[in-house]
mmCIF file of C-alpha atoms and ligand atoms in Angstrom:
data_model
loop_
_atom_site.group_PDB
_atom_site.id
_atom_site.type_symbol
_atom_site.label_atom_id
_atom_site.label_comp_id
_atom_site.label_asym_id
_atom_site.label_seq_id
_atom_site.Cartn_x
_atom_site.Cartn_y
_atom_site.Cartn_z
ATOM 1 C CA UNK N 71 127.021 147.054 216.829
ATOM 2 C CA UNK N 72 129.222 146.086 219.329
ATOM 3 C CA UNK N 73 132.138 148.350 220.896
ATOM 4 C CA UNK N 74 135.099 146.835 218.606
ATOM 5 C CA UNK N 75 132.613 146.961 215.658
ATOM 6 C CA UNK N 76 132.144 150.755 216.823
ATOM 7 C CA UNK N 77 135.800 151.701 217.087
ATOM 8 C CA UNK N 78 136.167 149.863 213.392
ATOM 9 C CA UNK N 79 134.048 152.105 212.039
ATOM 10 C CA UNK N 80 134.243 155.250 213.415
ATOM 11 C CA UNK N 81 138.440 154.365 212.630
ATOM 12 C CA UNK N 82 138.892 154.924 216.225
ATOM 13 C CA UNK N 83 141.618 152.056 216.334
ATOM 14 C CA UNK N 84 144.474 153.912 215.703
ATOM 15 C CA UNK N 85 148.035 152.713 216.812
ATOM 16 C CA UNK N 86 148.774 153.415 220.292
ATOM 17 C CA UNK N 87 146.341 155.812 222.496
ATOM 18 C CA UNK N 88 142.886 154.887 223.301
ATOM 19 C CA UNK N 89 140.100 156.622 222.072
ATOM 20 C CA UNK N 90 136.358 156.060 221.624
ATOM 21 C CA UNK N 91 133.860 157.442 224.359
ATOM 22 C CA UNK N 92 132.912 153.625 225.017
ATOM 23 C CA UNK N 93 136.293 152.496 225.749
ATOM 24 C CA UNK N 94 138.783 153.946 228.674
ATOM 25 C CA UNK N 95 142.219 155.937 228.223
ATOM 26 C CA UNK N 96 144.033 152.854 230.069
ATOM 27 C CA UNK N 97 147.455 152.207 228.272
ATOM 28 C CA UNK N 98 147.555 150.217 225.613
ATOM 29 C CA UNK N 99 147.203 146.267 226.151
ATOM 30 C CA UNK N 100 151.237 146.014 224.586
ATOM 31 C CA UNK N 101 152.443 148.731 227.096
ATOM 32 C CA UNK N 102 155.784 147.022 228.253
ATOM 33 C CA UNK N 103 155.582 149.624 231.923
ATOM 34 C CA UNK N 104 153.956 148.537 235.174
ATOM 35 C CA UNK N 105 154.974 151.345 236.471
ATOM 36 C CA UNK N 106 152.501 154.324 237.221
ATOM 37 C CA UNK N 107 154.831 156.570 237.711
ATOM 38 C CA UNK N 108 156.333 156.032 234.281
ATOM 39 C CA UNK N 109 152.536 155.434 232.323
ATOM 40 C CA UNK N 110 152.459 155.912 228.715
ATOM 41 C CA UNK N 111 150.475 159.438 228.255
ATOM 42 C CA UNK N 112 147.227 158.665 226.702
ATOM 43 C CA UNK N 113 144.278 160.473 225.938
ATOM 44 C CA UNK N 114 140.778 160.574 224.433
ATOM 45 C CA UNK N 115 140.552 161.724 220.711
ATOM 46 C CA UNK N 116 137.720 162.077 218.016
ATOM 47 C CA UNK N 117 136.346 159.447 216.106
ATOM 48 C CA UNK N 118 136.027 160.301 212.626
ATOM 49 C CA UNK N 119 133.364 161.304 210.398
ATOM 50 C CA UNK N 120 131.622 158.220 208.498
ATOM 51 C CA UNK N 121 130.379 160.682 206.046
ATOM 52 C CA UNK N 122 131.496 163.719 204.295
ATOM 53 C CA UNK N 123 130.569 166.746 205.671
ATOM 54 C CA UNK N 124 128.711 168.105 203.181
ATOM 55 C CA UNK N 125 126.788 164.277 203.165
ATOM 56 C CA UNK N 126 123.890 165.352 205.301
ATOM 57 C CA UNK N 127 122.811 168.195 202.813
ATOM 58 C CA UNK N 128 120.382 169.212 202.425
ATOM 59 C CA UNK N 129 119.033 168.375 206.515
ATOM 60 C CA UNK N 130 122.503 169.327 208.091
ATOM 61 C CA UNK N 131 124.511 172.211 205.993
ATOM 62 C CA UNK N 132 128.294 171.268 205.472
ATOM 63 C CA UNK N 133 129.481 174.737 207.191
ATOM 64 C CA UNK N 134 127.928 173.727 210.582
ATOM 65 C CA UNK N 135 128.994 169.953 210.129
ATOM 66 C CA UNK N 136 132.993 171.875 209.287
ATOM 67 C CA UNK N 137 132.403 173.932 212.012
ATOM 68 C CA UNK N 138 130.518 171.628 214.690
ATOM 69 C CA UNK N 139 132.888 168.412 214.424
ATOM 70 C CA UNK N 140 135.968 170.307 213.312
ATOM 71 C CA UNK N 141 136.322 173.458 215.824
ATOM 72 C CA UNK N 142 133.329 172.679 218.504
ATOM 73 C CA UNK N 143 133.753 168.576 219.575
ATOM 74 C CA UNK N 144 137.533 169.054 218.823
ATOM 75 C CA UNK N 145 137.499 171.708 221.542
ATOM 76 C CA UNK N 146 135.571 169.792 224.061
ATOM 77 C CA UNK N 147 138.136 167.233 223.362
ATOM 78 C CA UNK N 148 141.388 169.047 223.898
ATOM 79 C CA UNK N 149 139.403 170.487 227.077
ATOM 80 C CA UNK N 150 138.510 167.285 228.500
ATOM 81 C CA UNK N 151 142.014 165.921 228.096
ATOM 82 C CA UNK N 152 143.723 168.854 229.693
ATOM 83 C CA UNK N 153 140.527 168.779 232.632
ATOM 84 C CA UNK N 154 141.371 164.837 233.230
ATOM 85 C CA UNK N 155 145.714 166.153 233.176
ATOM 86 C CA UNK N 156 144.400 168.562 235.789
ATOM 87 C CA UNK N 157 142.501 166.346 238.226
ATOM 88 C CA UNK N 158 144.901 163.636 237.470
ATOM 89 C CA UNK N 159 142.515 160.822 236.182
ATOM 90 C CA UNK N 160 143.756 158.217 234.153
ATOM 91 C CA UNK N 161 142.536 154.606 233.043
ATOM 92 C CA UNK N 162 139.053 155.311 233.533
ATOM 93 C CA UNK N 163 136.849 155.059 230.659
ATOM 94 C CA UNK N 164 134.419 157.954 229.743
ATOM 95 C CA UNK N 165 131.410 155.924 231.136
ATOM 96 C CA UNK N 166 132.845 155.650 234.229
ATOM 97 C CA UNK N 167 133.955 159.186 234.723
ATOM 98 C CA UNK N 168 130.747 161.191 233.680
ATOM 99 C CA UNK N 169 128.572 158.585 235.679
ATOM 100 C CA UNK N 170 130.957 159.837 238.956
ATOM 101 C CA UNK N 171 130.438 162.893 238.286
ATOM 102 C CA UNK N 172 129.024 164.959 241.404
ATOM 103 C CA UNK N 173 127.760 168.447 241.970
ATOM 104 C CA UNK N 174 130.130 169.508 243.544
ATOM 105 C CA UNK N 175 132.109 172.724 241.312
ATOM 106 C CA UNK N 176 135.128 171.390 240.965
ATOM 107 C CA UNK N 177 134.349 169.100 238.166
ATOM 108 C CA UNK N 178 132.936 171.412 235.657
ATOM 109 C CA UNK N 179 135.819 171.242 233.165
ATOM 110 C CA UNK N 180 135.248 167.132 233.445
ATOM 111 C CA UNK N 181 131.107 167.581 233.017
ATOM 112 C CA UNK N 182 131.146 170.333 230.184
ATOM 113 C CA UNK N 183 133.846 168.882 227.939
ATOM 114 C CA UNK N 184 133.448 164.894 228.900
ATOM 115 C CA UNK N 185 130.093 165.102 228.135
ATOM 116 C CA UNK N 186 130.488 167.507 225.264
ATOM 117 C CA UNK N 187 132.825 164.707 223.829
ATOM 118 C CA UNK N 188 130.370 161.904 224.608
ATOM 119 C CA UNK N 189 127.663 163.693 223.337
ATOM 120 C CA UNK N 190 129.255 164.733 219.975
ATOM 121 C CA UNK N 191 130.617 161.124 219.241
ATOM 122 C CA UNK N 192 127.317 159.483 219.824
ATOM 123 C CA UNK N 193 125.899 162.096 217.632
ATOM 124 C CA UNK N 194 128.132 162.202 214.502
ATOM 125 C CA UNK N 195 127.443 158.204 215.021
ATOM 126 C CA UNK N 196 123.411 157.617 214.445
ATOM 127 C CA UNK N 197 123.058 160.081 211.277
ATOM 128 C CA UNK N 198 123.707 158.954 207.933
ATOM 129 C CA UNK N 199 123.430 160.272 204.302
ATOM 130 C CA UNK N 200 121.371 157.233 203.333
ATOM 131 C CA UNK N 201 119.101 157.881 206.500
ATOM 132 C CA UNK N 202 116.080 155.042 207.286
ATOM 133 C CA UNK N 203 112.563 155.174 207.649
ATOM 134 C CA UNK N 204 111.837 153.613 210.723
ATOM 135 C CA UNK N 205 113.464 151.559 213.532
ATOM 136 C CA UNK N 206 112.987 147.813 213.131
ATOM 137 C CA UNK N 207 113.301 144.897 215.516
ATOM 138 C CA UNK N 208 113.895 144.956 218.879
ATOM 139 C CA UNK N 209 114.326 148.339 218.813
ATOM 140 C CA UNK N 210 111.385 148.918 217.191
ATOM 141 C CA UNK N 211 109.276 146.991 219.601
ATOM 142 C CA UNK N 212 111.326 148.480 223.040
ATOM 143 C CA UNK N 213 109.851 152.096 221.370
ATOM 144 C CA UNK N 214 106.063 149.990 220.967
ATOM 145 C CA UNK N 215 106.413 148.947 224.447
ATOM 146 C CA UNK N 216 107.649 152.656 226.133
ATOM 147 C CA UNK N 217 105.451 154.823 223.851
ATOM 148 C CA UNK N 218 102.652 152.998 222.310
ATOM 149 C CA UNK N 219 103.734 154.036 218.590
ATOM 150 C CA UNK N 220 107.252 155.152 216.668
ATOM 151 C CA UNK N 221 104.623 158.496 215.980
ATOM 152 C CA UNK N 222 104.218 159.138 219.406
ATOM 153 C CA UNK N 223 107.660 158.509 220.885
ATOM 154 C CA UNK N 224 108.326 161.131 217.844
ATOM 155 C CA UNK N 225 106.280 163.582 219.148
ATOM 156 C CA UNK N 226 107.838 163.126 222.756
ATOM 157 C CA UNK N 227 111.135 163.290 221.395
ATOM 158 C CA UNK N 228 110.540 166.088 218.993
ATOM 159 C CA UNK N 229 108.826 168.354 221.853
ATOM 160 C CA UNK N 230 111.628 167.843 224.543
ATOM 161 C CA UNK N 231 114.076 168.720 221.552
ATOM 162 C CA UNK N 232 112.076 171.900 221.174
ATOM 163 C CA UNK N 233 111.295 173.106 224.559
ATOM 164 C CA UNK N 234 114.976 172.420 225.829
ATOM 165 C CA UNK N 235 115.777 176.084 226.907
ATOM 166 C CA UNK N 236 118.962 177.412 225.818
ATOM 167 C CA UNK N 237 121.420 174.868 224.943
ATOM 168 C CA UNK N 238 120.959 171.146 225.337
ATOM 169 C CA UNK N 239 120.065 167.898 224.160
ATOM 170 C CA UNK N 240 117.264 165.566 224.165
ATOM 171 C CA UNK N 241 117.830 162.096 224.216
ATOM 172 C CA UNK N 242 115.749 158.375 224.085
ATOM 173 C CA UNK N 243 117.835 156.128 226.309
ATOM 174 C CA UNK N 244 117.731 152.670 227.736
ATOM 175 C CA UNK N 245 116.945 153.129 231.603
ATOM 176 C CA UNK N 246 118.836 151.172 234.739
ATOM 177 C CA UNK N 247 115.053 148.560 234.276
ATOM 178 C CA UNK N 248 115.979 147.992 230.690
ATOM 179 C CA UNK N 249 113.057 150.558 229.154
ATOM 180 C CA UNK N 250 113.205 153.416 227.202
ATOM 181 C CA UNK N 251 112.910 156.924 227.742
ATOM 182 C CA UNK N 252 112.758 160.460 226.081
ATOM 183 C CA UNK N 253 114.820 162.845 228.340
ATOM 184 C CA UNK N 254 116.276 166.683 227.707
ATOM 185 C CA UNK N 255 119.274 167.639 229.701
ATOM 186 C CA UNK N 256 121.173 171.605 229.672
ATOM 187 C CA UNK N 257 124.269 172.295 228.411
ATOM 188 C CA UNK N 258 126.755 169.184 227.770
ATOM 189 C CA UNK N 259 124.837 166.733 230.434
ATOM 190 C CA UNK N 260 123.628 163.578 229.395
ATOM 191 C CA UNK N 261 121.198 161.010 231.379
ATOM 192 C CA UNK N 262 124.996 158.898 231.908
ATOM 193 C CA UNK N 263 126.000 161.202 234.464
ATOM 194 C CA UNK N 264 123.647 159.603 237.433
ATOM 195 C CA UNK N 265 123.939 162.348 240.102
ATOM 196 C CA UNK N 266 122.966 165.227 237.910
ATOM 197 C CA UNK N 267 120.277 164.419 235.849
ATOM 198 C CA UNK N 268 116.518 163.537 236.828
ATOM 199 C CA UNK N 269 116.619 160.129 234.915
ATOM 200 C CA UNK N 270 119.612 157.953 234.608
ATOM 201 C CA UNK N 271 120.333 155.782 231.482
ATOM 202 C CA UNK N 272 122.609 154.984 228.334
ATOM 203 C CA UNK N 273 122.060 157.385 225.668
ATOM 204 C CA UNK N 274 120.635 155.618 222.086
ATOM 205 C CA UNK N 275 119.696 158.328 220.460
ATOM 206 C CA UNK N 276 120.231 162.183 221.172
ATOM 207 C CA UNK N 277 119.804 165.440 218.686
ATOM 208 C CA UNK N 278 122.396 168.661 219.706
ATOM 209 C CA UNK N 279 119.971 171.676 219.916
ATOM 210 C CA UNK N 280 122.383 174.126 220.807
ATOM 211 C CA UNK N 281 122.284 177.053 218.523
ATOM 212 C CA UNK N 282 125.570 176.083 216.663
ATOM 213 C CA UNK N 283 124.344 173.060 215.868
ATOM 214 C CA UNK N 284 121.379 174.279 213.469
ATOM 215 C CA UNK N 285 121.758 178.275 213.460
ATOM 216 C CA UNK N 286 123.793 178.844 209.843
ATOM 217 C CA UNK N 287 121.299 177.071 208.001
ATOM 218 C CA UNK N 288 117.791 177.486 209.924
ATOM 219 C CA UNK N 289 118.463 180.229 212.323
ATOM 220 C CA UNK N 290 115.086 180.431 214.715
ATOM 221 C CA UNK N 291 113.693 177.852 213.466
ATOM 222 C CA UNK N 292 114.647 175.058 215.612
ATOM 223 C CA UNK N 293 111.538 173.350 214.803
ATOM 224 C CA UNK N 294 112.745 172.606 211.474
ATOM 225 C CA UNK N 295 116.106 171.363 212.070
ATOM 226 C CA UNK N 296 114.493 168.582 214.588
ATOM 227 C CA UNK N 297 111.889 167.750 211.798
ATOM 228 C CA UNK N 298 114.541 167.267 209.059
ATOM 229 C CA UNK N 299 116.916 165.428 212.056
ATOM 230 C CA UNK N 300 114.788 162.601 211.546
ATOM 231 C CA UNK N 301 116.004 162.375 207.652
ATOM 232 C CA UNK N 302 119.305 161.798 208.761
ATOM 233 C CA UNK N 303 118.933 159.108 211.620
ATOM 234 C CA UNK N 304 120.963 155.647 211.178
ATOM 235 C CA UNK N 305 118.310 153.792 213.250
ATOM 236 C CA UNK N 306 120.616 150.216 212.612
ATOM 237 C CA UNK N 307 122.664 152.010 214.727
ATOM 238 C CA UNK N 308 120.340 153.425 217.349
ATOM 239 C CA UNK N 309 119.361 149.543 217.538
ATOM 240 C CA UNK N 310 122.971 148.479 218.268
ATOM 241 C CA UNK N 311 123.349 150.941 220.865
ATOM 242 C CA UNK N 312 119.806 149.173 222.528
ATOM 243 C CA UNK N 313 121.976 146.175 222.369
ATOM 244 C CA UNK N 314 124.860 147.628 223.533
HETATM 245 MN MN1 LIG X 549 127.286 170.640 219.536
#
């Protein structure tokens, strides 16, 4: 899918601010001001649900989904809007701004609650009630060619899901050479934001294992929630983000 197909979908092209994680918070094209000190305010907002949220039952519980797009990502988004007020960034999209990202401890408002957005709108964005079997294509012969087998770049993906400690993600993303990898990063970092994660990349495909994101329905059992993950996955989509 490509980005304006993205935005389509995920109904991200609403009249006047900008919007999707892929795109920046520049003013909008028809913005009649040149001048910066006069900028129309803009801002990054949720894309919406493709699905219900009680769609992914019986795999993802409509509580969490309620609670986990509705109260969690809609947090990191009003955070990350009021971090980027703060450090005055503007016209810079989210790409951009996690992948400058440094260590540095002033920019942990920026880290936690870009990424948090990122992560949550690339998330919401690969599952699907109807769910697949099995990659195709390309993208099923870039996961041939990095793994040997879909089975085994399961199992990879599946154990870094499970042994992230704490909260965290694991993710299979395209690296800077063009080839995939399986990757687990803490908290709200993703393999986008170069100087703080061991391998750089775009994110394809990544599962949320933070507690909220599985606890209601499956409690300890977080290898359960990663099994019945796969159920869900909208691999057309994984494969237009490897085109991406
Ligand atoms: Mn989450």
């Amino acid at each position: 899918m490509k980005k304006r197909e993205f935005l389509k979908v995920t109904g991200a092209l609403a009249a006047g601010t900008v919007i999707s994680p892929f795109t920046s918070c520049n003013p909008p094209a028809n913005s009649d001001s040149n001048d910066s000190t006069n900028e129309t305010p803009v801002s990054f907002t949720q894309p919406k649900l493709n699905f219900a949220f009680n769609a992914l039952e019986p795999n993802i519980d409509a509580q969490t989904m309620e609670i986990h797009y509705g109260k969690h990502h809609a947090g990191y988004v009003r955070k990350f809007n009021a971090a980027l007020a703060d450090a005055k960034i503007s016209g810079k999209s989210l790409t951009d701004i996690l992948g400058s990202l440094t260590d540095d401890g002033k920019t942990t408002g920026l880290r936690n609650n870009g990424g948090g957005h990122f992560n949550h709108s690339l998330f919401w964005d690969i599952m699907t009630p109807k769910g697949a079997s099995a990659p195709s294509g390309d993208l099923a012969d870039a996961i041939n060619a990095a793994f040997g087998s879909f089975d085994k770049f399961k199992d990879l993906f599946s154990t870094a899901a499970k042994t992230r400690f704490g909260s965290g993600w694991a993710w299979l993303s395209k690296g800077t050479d063009g080839k995939l990898f399986v990757s687990s990063t803490p908290n709200q970092d993703n393999p986008l934001m170069k100087n703080l994660v061991e391998k750089t990349g775009t994110p394809i495909l990544g599962i949320d294992v933070w507690e909220h994101a599985y606890y209601l329905k499956y409690q300890n059992l977080r290898g359960d929630y990663i099994k019945n993950f796969f159920k869900v996955i909208d691999w057309s989509k994984v494969g237009a983000n490897l085109k991406r």
